[in-house]
PDB file of C-alpha atoms in Angstrom:
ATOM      1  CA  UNK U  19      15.063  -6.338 -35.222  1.00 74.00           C
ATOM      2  CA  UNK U  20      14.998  -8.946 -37.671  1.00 80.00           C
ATOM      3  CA  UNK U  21      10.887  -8.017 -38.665  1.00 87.00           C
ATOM      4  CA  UNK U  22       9.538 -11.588 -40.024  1.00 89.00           C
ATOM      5  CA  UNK U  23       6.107 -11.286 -41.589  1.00 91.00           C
ATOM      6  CA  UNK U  24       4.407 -13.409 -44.031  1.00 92.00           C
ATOM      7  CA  UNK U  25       1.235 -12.023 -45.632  1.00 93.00           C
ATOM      8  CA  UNK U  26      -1.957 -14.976 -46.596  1.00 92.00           C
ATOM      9  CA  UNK U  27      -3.213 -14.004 -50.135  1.00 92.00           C
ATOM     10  CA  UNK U  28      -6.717 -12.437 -50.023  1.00 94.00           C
ATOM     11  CA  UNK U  29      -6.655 -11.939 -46.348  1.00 95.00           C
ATOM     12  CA  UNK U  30      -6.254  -9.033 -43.878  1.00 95.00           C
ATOM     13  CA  UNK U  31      -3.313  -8.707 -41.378  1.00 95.00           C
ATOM     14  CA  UNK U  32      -3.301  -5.760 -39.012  1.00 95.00           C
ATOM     15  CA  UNK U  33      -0.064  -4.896 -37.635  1.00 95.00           C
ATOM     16  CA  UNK U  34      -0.632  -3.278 -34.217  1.00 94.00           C
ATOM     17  CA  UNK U  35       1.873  -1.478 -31.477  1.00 91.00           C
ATOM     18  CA  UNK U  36       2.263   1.862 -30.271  1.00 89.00           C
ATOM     19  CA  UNK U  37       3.752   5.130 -31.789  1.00 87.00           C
ATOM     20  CA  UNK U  38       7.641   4.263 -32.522  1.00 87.00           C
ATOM     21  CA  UNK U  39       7.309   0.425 -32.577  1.00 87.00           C
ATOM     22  CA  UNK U  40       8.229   0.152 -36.242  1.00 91.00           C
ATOM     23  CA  UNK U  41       4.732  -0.066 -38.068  1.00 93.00           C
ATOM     24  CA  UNK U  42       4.919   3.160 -40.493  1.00 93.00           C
ATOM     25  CA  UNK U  43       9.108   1.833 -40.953  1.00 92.00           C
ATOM     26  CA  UNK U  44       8.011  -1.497 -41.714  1.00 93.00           C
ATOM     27  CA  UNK U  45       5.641  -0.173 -45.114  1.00 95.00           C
ATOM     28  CA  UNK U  46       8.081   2.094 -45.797  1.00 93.00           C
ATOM     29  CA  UNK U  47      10.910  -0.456 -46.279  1.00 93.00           C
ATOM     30  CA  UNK U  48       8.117  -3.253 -47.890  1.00 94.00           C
ATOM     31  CA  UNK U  49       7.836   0.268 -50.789  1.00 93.00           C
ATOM     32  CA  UNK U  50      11.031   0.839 -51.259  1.00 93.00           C
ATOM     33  CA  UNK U  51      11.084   4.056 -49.484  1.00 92.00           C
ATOM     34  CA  UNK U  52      13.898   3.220 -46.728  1.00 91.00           C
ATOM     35  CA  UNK U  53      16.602   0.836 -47.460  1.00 88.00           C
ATOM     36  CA  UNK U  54      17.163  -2.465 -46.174  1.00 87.00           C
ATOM     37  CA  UNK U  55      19.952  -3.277 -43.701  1.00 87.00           C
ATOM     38  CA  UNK U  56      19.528  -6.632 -44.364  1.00 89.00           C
ATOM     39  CA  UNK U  57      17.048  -9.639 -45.765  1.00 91.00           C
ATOM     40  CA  UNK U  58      14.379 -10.174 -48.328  1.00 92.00           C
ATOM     41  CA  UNK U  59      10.527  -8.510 -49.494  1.00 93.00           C
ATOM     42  CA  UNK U  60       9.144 -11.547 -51.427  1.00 93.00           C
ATOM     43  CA  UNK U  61       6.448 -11.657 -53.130  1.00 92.00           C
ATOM     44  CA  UNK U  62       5.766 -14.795 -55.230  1.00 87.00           C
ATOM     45  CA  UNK U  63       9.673 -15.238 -54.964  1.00 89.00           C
ATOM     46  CA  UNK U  64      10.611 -12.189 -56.267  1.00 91.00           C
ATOM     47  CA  UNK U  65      12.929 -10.788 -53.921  1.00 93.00           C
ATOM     48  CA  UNK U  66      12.257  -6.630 -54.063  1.00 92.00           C
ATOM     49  CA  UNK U  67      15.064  -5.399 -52.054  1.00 86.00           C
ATOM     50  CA  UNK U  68      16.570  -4.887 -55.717  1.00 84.00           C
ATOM     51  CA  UNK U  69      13.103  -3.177 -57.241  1.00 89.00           C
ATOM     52  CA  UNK U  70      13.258   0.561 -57.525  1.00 88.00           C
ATOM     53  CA  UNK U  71      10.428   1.934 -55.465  1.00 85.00           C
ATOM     54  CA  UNK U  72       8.707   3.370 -57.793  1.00 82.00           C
ATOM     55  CA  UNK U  73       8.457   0.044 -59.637  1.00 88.00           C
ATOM     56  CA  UNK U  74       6.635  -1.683 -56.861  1.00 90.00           C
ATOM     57  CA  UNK U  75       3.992  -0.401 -57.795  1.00 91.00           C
ATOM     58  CA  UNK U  76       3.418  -1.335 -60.935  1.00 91.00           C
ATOM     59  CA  UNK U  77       3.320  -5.021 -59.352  1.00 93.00           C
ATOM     60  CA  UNK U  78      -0.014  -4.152 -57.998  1.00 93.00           C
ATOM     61  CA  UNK U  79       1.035  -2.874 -54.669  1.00 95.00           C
ATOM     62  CA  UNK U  80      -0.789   0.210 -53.163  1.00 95.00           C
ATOM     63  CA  UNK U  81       0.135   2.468 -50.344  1.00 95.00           C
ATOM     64  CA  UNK U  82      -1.632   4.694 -48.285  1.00 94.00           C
ATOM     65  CA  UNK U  83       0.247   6.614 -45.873  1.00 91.00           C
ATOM     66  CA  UNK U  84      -0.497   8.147 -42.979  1.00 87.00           C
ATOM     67  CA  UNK U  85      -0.003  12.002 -43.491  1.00 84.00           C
ATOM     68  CA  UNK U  86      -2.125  11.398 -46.631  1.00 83.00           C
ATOM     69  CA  UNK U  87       0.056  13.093 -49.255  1.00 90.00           C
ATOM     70  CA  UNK U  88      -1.982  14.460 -51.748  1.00 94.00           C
ATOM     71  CA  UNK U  89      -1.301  17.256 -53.651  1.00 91.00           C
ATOM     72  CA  UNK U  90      -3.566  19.979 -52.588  1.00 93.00           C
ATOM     73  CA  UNK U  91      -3.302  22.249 -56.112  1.00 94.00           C
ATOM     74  CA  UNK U  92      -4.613  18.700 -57.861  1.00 96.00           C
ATOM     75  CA  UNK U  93      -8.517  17.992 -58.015  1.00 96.00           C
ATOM     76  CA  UNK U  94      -9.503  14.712 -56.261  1.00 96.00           C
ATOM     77  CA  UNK U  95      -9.379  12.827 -59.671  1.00 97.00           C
ATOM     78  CA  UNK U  96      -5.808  14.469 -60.821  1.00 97.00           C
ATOM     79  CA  UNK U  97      -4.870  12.809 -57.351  1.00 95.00           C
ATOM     80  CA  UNK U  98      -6.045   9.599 -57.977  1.00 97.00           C
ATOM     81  CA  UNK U  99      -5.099   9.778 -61.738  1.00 96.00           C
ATOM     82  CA  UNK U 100      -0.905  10.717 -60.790  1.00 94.00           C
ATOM     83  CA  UNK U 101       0.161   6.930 -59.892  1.00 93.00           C
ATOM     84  CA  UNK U 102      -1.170   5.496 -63.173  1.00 94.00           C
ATOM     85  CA  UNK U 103      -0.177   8.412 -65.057  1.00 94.00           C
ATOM     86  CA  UNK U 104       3.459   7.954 -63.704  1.00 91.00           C
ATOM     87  CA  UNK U 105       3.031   4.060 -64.638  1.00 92.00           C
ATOM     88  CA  UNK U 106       1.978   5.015 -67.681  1.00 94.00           C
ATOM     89  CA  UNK U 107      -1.629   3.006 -67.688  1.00 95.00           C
ATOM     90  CA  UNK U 108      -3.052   3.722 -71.454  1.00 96.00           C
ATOM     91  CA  UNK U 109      -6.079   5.561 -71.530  1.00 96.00           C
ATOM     92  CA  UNK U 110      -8.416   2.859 -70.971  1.00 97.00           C
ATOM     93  CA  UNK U 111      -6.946   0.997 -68.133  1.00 97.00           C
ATOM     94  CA  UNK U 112      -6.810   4.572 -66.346  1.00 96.00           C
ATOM     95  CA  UNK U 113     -10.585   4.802 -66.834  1.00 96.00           C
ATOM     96  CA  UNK U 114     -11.229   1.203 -66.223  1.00 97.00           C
ATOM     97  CA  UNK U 115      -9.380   1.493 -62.720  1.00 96.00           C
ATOM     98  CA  UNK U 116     -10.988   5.020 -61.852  1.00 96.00           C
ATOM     99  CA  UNK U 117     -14.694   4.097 -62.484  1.00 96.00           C
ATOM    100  CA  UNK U 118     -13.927   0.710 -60.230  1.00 94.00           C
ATOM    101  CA  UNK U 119     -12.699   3.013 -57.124  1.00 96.00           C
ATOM    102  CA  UNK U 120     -16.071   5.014 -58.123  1.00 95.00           C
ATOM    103  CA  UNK U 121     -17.944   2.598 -57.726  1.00 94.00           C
ATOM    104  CA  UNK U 122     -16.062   0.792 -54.830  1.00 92.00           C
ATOM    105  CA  UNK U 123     -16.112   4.213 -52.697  1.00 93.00           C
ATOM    106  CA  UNK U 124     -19.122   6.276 -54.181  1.00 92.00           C
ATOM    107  CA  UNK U 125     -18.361   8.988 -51.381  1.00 91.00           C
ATOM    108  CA  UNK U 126     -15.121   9.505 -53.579  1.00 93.00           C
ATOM    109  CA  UNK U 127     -16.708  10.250 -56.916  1.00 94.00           C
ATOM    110  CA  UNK U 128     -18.669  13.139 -55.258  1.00 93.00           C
ATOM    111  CA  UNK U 129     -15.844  15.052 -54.541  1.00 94.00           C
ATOM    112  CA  UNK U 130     -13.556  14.358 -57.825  1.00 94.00           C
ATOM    113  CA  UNK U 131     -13.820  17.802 -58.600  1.00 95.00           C
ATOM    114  CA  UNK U 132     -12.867  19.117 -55.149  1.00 94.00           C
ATOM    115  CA  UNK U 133      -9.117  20.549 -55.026  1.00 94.00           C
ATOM    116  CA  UNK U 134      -6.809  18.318 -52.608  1.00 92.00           C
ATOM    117  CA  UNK U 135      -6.433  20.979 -50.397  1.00 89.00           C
ATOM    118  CA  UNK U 136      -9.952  21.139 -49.418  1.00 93.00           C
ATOM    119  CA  UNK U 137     -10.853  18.063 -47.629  1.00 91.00           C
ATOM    120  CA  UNK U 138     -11.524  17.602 -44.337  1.00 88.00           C
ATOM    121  CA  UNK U 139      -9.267  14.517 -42.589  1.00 86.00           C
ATOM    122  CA  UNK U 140     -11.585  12.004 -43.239  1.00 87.00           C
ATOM    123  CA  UNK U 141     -12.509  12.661 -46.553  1.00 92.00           C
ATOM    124  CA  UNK U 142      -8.231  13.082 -47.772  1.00 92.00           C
ATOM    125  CA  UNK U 143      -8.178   9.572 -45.740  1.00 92.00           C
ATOM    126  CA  UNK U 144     -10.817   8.145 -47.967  1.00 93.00           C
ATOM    127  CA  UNK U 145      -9.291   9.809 -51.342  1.00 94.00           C
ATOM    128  CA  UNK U 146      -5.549   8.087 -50.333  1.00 94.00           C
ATOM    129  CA  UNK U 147      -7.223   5.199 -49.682  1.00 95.00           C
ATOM    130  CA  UNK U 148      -9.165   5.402 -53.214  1.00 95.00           C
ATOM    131  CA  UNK U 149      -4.991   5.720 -54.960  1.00 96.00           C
ATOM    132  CA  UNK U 150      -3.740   3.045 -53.107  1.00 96.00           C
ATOM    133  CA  UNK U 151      -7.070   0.908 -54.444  1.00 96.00           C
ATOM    134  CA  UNK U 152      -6.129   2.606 -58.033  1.00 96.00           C
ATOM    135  CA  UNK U 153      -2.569   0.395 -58.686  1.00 94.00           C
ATOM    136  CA  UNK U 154      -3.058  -1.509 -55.723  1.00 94.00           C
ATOM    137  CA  UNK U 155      -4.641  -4.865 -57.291  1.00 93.00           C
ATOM    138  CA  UNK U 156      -2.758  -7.288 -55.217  1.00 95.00           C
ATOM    139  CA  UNK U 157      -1.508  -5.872 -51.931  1.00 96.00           C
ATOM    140  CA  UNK U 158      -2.814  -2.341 -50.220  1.00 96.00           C
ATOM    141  CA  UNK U 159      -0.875  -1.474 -47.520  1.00 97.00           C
ATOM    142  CA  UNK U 160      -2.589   0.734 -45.294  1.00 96.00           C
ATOM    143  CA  UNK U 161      -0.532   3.378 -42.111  1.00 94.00           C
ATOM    144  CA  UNK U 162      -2.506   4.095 -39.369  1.00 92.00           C
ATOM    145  CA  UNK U 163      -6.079   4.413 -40.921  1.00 92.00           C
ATOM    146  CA  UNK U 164      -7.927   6.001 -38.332  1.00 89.00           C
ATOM    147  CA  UNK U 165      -5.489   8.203 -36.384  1.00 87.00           C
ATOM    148  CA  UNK U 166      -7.157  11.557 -36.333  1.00 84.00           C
ATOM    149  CA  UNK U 167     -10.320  10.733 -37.039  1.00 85.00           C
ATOM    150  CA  UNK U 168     -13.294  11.255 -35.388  1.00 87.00           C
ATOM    151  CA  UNK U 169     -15.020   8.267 -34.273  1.00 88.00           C
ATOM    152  CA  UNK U 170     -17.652   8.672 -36.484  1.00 88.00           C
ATOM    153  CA  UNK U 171     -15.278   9.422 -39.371  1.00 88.00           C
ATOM    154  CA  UNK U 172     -13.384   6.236 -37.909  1.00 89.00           C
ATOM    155  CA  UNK U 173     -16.853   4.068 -38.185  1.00 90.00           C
ATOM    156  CA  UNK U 174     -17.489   5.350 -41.485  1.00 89.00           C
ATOM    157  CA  UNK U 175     -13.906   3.914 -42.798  1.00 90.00           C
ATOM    158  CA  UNK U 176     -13.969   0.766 -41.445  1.00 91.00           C
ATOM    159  CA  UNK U 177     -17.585   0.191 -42.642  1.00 91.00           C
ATOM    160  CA  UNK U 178     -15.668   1.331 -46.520  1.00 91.00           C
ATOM    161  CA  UNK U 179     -12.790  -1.177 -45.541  1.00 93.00           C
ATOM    162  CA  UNK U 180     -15.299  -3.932 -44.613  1.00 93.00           C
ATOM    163  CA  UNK U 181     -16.502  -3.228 -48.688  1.00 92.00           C
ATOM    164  CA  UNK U 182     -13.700  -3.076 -49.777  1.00 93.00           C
ATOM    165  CA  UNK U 183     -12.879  -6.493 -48.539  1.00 92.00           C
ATOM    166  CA  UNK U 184     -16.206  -7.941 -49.360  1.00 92.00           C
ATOM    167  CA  UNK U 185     -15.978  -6.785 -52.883  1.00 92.00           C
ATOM    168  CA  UNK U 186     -12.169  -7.189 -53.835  1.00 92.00           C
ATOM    169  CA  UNK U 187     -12.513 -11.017 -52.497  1.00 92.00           C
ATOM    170  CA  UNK U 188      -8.739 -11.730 -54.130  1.00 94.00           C
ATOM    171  CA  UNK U 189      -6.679  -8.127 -52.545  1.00 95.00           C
ATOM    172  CA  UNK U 190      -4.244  -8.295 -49.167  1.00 96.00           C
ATOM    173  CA  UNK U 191      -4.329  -6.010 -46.865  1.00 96.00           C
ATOM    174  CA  UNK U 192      -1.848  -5.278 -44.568  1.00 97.00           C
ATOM    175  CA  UNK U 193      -3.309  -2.661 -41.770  1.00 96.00           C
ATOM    176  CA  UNK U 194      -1.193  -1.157 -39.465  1.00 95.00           C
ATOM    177  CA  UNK U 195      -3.021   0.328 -36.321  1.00 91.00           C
ATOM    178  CA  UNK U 196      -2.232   1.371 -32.593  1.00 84.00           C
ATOM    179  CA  UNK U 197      -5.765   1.406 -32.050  1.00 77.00           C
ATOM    180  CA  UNK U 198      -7.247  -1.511 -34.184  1.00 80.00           C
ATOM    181  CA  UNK U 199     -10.904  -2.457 -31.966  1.00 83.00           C
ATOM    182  CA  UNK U 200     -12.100  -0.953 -35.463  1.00 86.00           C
ATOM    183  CA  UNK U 201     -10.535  -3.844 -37.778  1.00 89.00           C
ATOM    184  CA  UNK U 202     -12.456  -6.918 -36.003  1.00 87.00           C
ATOM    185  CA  UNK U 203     -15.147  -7.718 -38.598  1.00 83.00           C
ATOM    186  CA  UNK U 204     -12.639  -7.952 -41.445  1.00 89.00           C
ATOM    187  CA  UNK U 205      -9.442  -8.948 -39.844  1.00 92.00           C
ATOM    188  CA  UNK U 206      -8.019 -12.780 -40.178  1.00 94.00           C
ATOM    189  CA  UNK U 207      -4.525 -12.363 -38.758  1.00 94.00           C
ATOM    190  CA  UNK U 208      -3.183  -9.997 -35.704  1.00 94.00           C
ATOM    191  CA  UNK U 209       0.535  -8.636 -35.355  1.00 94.00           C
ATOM    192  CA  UNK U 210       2.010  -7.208 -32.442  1.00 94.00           C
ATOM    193  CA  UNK U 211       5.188  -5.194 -32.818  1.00 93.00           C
ATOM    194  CA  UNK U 212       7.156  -4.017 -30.093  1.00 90.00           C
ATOM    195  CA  UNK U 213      10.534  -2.208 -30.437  1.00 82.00           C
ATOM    196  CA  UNK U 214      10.990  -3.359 -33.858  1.00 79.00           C
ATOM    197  CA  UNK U 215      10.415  -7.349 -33.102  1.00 85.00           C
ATOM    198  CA  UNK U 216       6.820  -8.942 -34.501  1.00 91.00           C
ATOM    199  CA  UNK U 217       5.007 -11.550 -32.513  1.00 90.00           C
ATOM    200  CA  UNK U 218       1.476 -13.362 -32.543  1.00 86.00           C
ATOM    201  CA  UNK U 219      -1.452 -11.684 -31.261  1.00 83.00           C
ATOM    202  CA  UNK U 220      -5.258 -11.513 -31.147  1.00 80.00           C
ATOM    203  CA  UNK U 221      -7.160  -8.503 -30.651  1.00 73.00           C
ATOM    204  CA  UNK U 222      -8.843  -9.724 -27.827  1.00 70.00           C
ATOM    205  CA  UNK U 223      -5.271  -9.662 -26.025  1.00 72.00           C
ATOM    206  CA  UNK U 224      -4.726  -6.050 -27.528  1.00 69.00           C
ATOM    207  CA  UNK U 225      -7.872  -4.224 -27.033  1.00 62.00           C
ATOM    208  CA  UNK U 226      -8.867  -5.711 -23.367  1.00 56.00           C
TER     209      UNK U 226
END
C-alpha cells in the first residue's frame, strides 16, 4: 500500500509490525525476489526495479532471511563462501571478506568447519548473518533477527549487532522486527508497518 521508506547512510532503521504486516515482503521486493506492482528501489539514483536479483548483490547489498537458508550438506565456510563464489570475487577478495566476518563475529570462525545442518537456531542465525556481512558492504538487510531465539541467544545477537555497528561505522541496516525492545542501543530510526502502509514510530510507543 504504496510502502515509502527512505534509508540514512550508516544508520540503523528497524521496521517493526506484527506477523503479515508486510516486513519479510518489503526485503523481498527491495532483493529482487518478488516483483514490483509499481514504483522505484533507489539507491544513489539507480532505480533497481530493472536489476536482476541476483545482481543486487553485487552492489553491496546483503540479506539475511528469516528461515536462514543455508545449505545444510555445505560446511559453515562453503556457506559463507557461495555468494562471492556466485559473484565471482577473485581469490583474494574472497579471503579478504571471509577473515573480516572472522574477525567481526569470532563465534563464526569456530564453527567454519561445522556442516550447515548442524547448528542450533542461534548459531545458523549468526552464520546468515556472517553471508549477508560477506557481500553486504553497503546495506544488510536483516528479517526478523530474533524470532525463535532464546532470550539469551536473542541477547547474545544483539550484543554481535551492536559490534557490528560499532565496527562497520559506514554499513545500513535495515532491521525488521515484531519484537524489537532488543534493537534500542543501536537503533536511530523506528518504522511501524501496518497492513502494508509505513508510518513514524519510536520504540517507546511500540514496546510500552
Amino acid at each position: 500500500r504504496d510502502v515509502s521508506i527512505e534509508l540514512a547512510a550508516a544508520h540503523t532503521t528497524v521496521l517493526i509490525g506484527r506477523n503479515g504486516a508486510g516486513k519479510t515482503t518489503t526485503l523481498r521486493a527491495i532483493m529482487g525476489l518478488l516483483p514490483l506492482d509499481a514504483g522505484r528501489i533507489l539507491i544513489d539514483g539507480m532505480d533497481l526495479a530493472g536489476v536482476p536479483n541476483y545482481r543486487r548483490a553485487a552492489l553491496g547489498i546483503g540479506y539475511a532471511p528469516e528461515d536462514r537458508r543455508l545449505i545444510p550438506d555445505f560446511t559453515v565456510e562453503e556457506n559463507l563462501l557461495l555468494p562471492a563464489l556466485a559473484l565471482k570475487f577473485s581469490p583474494d577478495l574472497r579471503r579478504e571478506r571471509l577473515e573480516g566476518v572472522y574477525e567481526l563475529l569470532p563465534e563464526i570462525a569456530n564453527l567454519r568447519r561445522r556442516g550447515g545442518g548442524f547448528l542450533s537456531g542461534g548459531q545458523g542465525k549468526m552464520v546468515a548473518l556472517a553471508r549477508a556481512l560477506m557481500v553486504g558492504t553497503r546495506v544488510v538487510l536483516l528479517d526478523e533477527p530474533f524470532q525463535g531465539l532464546a532470550p539469551a541467544l536473542a541477547l547474545n545477537y544483539a550484543e554481535t549487532l551492536a559490534r557490528v555497528r560499532d565496527q562497520r561505522k559506514d554499513l545500513t541496516l535495515l532491521v525488521t522486527e515484531s519484537s524489537p525492545r532488543l534493537l534500542d542501543k543501536i537503533v536511530d530510526r523506528s518504522l511501524l508497518i501496518e497492513r502494508g502502509h509505513v508510518t513514524e514510530t519510536t520504540l517507546s510507543e511500540v514496546t510500552e
